[in-house]
mmCIF file with all atom_site columns, C-alpha atoms in Angstrom:
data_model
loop_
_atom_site.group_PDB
_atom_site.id
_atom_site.type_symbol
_atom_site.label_atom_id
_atom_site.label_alt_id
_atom_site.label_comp_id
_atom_site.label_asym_id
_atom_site.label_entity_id
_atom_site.label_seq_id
_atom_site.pdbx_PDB_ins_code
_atom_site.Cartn_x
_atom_site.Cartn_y
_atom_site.Cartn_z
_atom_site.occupancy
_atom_site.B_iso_or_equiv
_atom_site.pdbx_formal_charge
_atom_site.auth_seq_id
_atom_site.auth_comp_id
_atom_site.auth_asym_id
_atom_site.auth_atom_id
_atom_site.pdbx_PDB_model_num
ATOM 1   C CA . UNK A 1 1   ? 96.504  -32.809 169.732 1.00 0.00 ? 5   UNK A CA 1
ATOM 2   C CA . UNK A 1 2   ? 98.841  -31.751 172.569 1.00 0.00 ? 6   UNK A CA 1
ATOM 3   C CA . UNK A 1 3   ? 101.360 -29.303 171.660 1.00 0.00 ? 7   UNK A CA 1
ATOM 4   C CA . UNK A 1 4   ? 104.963 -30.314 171.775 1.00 0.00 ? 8   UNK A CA 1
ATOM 5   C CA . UNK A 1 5   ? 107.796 -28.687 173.450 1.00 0.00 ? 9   UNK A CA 1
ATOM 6   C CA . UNK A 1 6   ? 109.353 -28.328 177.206 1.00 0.00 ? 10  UNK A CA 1
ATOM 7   C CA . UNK A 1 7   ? 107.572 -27.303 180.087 1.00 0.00 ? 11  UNK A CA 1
ATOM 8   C CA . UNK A 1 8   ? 106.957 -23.623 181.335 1.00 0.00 ? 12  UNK A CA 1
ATOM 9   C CA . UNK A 1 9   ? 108.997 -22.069 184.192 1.00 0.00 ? 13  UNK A CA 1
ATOM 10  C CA . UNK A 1 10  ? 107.815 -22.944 187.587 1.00 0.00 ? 14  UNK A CA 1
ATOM 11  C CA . UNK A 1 11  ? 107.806 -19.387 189.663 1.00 0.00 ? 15  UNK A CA 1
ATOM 12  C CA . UNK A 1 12  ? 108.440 -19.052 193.425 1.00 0.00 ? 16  UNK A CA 1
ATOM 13  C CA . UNK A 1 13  ? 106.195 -17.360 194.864 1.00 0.00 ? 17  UNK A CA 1
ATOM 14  C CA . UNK A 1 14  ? 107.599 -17.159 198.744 1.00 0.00 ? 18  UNK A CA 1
ATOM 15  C CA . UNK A 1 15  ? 108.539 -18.917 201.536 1.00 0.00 ? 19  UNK A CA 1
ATOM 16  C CA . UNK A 1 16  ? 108.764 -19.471 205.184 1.00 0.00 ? 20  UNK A CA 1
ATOM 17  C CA . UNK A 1 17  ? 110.915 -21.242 207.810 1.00 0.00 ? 21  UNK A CA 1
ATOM 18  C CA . UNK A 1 18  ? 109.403 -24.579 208.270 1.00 0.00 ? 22  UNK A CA 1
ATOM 19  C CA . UNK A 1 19  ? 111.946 -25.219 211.474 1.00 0.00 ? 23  UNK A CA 1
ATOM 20  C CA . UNK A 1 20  ? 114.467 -27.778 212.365 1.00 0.00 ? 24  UNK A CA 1
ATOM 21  C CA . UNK A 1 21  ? 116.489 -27.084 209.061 1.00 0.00 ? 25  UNK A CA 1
ATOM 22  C CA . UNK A 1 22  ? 113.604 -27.034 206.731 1.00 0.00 ? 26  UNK A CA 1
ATOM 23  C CA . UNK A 1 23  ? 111.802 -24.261 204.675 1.00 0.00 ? 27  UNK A CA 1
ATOM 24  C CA . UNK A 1 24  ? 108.295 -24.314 202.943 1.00 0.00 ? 28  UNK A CA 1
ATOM 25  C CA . UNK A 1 25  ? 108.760 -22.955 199.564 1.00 0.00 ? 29  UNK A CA 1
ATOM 26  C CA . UNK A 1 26  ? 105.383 -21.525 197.826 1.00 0.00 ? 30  UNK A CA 1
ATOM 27  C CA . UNK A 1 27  ? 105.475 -21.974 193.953 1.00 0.00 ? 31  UNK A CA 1
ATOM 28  C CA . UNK A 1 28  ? 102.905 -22.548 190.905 1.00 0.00 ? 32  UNK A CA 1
ATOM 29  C CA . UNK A 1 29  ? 104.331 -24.529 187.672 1.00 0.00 ? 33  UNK A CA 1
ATOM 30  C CA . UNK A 1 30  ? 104.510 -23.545 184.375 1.00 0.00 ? 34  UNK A CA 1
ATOM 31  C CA . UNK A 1 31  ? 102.414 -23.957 181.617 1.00 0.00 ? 35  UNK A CA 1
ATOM 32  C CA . UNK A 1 32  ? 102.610 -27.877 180.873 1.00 0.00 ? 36  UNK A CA 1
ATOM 33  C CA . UNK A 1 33  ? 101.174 -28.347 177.393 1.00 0.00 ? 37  UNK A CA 1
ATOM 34  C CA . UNK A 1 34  ? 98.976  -31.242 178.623 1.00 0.00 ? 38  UNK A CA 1
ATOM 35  C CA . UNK A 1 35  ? 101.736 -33.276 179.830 1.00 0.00 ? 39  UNK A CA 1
ATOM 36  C CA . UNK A 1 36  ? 103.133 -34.376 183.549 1.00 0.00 ? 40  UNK A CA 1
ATOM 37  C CA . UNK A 1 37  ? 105.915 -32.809 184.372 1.00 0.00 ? 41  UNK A CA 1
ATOM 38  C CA . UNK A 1 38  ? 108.795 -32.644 187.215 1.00 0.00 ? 42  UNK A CA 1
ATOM 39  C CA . UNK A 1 39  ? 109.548 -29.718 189.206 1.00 0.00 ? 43  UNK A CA 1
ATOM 40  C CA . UNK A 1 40  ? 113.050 -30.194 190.400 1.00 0.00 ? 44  UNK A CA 1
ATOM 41  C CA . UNK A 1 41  ? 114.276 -27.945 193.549 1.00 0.00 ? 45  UNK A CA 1
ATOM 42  C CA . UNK A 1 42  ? 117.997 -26.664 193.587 1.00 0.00 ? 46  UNK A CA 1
ATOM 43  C CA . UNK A 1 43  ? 120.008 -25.362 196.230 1.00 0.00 ? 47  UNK A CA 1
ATOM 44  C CA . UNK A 1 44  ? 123.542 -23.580 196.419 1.00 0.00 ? 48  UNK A CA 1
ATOM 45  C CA . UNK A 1 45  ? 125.900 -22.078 198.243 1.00 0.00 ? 49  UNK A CA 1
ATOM 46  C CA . UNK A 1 46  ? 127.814 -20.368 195.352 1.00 0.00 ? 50  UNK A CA 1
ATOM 47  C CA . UNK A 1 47  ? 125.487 -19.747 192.640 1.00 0.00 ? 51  UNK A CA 1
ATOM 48  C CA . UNK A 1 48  ? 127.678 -21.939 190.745 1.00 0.00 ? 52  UNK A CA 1
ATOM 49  C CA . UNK A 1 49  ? 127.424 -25.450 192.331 1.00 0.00 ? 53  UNK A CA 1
ATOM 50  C CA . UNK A 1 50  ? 123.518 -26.459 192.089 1.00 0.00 ? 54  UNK A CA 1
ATOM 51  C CA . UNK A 1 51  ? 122.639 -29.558 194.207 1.00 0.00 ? 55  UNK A CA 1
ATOM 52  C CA . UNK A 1 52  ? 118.915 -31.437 193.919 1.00 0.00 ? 56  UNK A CA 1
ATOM 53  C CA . UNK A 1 53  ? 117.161 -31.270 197.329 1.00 0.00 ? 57  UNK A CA 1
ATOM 54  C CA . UNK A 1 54  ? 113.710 -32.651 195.962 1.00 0.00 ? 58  UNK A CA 1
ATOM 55  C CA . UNK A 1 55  ? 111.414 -33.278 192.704 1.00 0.00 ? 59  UNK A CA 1
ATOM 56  C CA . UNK A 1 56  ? 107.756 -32.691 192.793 1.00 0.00 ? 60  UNK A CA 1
ATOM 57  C CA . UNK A 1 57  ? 105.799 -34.195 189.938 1.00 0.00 ? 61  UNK A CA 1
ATOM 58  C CA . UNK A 1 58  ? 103.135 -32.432 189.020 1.00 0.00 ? 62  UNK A CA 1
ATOM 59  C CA . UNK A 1 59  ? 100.278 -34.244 187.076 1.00 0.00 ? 63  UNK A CA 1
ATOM 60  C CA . UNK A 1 60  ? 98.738  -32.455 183.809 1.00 0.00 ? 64  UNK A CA 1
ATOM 61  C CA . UNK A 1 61  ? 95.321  -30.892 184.389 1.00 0.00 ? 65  UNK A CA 1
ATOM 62  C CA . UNK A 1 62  ? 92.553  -32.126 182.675 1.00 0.00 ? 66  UNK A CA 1
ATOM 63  C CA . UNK A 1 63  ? 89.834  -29.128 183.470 1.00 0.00 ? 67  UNK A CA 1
ATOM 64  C CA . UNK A 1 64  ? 91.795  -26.617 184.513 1.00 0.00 ? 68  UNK A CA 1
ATOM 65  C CA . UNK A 1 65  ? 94.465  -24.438 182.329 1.00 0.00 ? 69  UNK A CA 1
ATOM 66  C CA . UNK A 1 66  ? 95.677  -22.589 185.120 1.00 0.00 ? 70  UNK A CA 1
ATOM 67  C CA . UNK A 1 67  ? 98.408  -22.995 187.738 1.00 0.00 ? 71  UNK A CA 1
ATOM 68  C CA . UNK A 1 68  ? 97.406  -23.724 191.161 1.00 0.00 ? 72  UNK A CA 1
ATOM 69  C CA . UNK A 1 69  ? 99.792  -22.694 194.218 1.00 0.00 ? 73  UNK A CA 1
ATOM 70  C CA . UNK A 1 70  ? 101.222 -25.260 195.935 1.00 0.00 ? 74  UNK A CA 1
ATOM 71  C CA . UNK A 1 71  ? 103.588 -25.470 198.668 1.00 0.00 ? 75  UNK A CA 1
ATOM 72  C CA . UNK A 1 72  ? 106.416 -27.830 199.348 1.00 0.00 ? 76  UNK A CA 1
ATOM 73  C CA . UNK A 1 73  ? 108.632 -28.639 202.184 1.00 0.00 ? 77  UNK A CA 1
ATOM 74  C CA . UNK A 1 74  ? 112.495 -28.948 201.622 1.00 0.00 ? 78  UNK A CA 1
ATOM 75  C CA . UNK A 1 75  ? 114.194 -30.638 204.676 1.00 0.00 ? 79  UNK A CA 1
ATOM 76  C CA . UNK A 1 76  ? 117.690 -31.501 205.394 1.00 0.00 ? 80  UNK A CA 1
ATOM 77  C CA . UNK A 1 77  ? 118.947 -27.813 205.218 1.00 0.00 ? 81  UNK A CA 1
ATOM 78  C CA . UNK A 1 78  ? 122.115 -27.616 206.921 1.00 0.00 ? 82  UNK A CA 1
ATOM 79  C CA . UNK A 1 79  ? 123.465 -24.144 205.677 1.00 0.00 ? 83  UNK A CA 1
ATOM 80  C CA . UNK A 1 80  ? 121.685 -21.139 206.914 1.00 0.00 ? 84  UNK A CA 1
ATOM 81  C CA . UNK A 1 81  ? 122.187 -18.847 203.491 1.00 0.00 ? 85  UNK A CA 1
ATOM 82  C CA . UNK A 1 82  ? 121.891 -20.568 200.059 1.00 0.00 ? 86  UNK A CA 1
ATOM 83  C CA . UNK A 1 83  ? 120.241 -20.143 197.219 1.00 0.00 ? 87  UNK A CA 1
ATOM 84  C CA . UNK A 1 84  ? 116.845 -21.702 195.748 1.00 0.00 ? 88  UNK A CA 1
ATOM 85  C CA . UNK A 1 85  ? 115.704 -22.171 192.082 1.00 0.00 ? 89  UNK A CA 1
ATOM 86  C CA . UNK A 1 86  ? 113.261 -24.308 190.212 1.00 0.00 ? 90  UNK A CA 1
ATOM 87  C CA . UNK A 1 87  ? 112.782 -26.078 187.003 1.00 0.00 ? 91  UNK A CA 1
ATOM 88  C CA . UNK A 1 88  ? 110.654 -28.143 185.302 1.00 0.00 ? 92  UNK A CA 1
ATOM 89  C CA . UNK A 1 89  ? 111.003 -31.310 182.921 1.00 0.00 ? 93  UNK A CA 1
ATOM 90  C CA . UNK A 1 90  ? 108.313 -33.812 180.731 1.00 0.00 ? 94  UNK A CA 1
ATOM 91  C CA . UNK A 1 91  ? 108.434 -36.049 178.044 1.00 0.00 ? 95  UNK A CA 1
ATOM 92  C CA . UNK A 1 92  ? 109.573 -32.719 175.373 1.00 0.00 ? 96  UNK A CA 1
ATOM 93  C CA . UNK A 1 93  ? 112.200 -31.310 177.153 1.00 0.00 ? 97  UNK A CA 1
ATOM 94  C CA . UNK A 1 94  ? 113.285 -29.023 180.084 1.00 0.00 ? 98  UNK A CA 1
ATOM 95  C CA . UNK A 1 95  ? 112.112 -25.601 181.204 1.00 0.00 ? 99  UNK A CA 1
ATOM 96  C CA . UNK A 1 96  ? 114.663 -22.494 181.806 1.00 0.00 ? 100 UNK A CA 1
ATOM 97  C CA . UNK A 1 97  ? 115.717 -21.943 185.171 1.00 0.00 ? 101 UNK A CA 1
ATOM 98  C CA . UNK A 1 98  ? 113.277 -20.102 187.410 1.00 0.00 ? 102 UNK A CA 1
ATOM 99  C CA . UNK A 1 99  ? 114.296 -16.786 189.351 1.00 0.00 ? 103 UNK A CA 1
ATOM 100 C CA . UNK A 1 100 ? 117.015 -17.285 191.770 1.00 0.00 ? 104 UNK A CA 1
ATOM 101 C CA . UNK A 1 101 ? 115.924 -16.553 195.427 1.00 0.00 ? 105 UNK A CA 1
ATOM 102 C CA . UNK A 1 102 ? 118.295 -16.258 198.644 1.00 0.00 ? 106 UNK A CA 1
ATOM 103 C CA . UNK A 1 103 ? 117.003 -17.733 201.344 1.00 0.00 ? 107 UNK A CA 1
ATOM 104 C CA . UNK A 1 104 ? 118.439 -16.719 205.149 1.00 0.00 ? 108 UNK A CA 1
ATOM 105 C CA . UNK A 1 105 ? 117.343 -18.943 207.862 1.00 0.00 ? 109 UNK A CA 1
ATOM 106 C CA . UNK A 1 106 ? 118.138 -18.907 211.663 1.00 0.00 ? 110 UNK A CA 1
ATOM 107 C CA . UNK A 1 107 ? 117.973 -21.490 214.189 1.00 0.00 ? 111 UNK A CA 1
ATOM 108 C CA . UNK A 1 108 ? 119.447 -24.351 211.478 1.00 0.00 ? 112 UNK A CA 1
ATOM 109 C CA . UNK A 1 109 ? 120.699 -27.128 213.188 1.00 0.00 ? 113 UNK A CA 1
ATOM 110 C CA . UNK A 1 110 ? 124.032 -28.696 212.701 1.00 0.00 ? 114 UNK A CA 1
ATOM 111 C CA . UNK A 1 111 ? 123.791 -32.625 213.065 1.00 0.00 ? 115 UNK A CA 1
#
């Protein structure tokens, strides 16, 4: 039987500029009980205003209990200091927040 309850915290593990107003953010997911879950990618300027730039889902493993690092590109950056954080969801609920990061970029394009 799979155990109930939400998701595990995703952790950010780094990133890097991925040019033209994009960043590639390295990250493993939480412990998912056996169950898909979404990893959902926040930005802000503020630390109080949180805006969705992307959601990854993540399909449960059937042989393997461990996370695996992965690495996902955000585009459409247009400010060149925010802040990042993850979390996850599934079918029992929704993780806690992951570790906020600041990200600086140069070279971001205005449009």
């Amino acid at each position: 039987m799979l155990s109930q309850g939400p998701p595990g915290v995703p952790t950010i593990i780094g990133w890097q500029d991925g040019g033209k107003g994009s960043i590639i953010v390295s990250w493993t997911e939480g412990f998912n009980r056996g169950y898909d879950q979404i990893i959902h990618f926040q930005i802000s300027s503020d630390s109080i205003s949180w805006t969705e730039q992307l959601a990854h889902t993540v399909f449960a493993k059937v042989q393997n209990n461990y996370p695996l690092l992965r690495n996902t590109t955000i585009a459409g950056l247009i400010d060149t200091q925010f802040q990042l954080r993850l979390f996850s969801s599934d079918t029992w609920g929704i993780s806690n927040m992951s570790v906020v990061w600041n990200i600086s970029i140069k070279g971001i394009l205005r449009g």
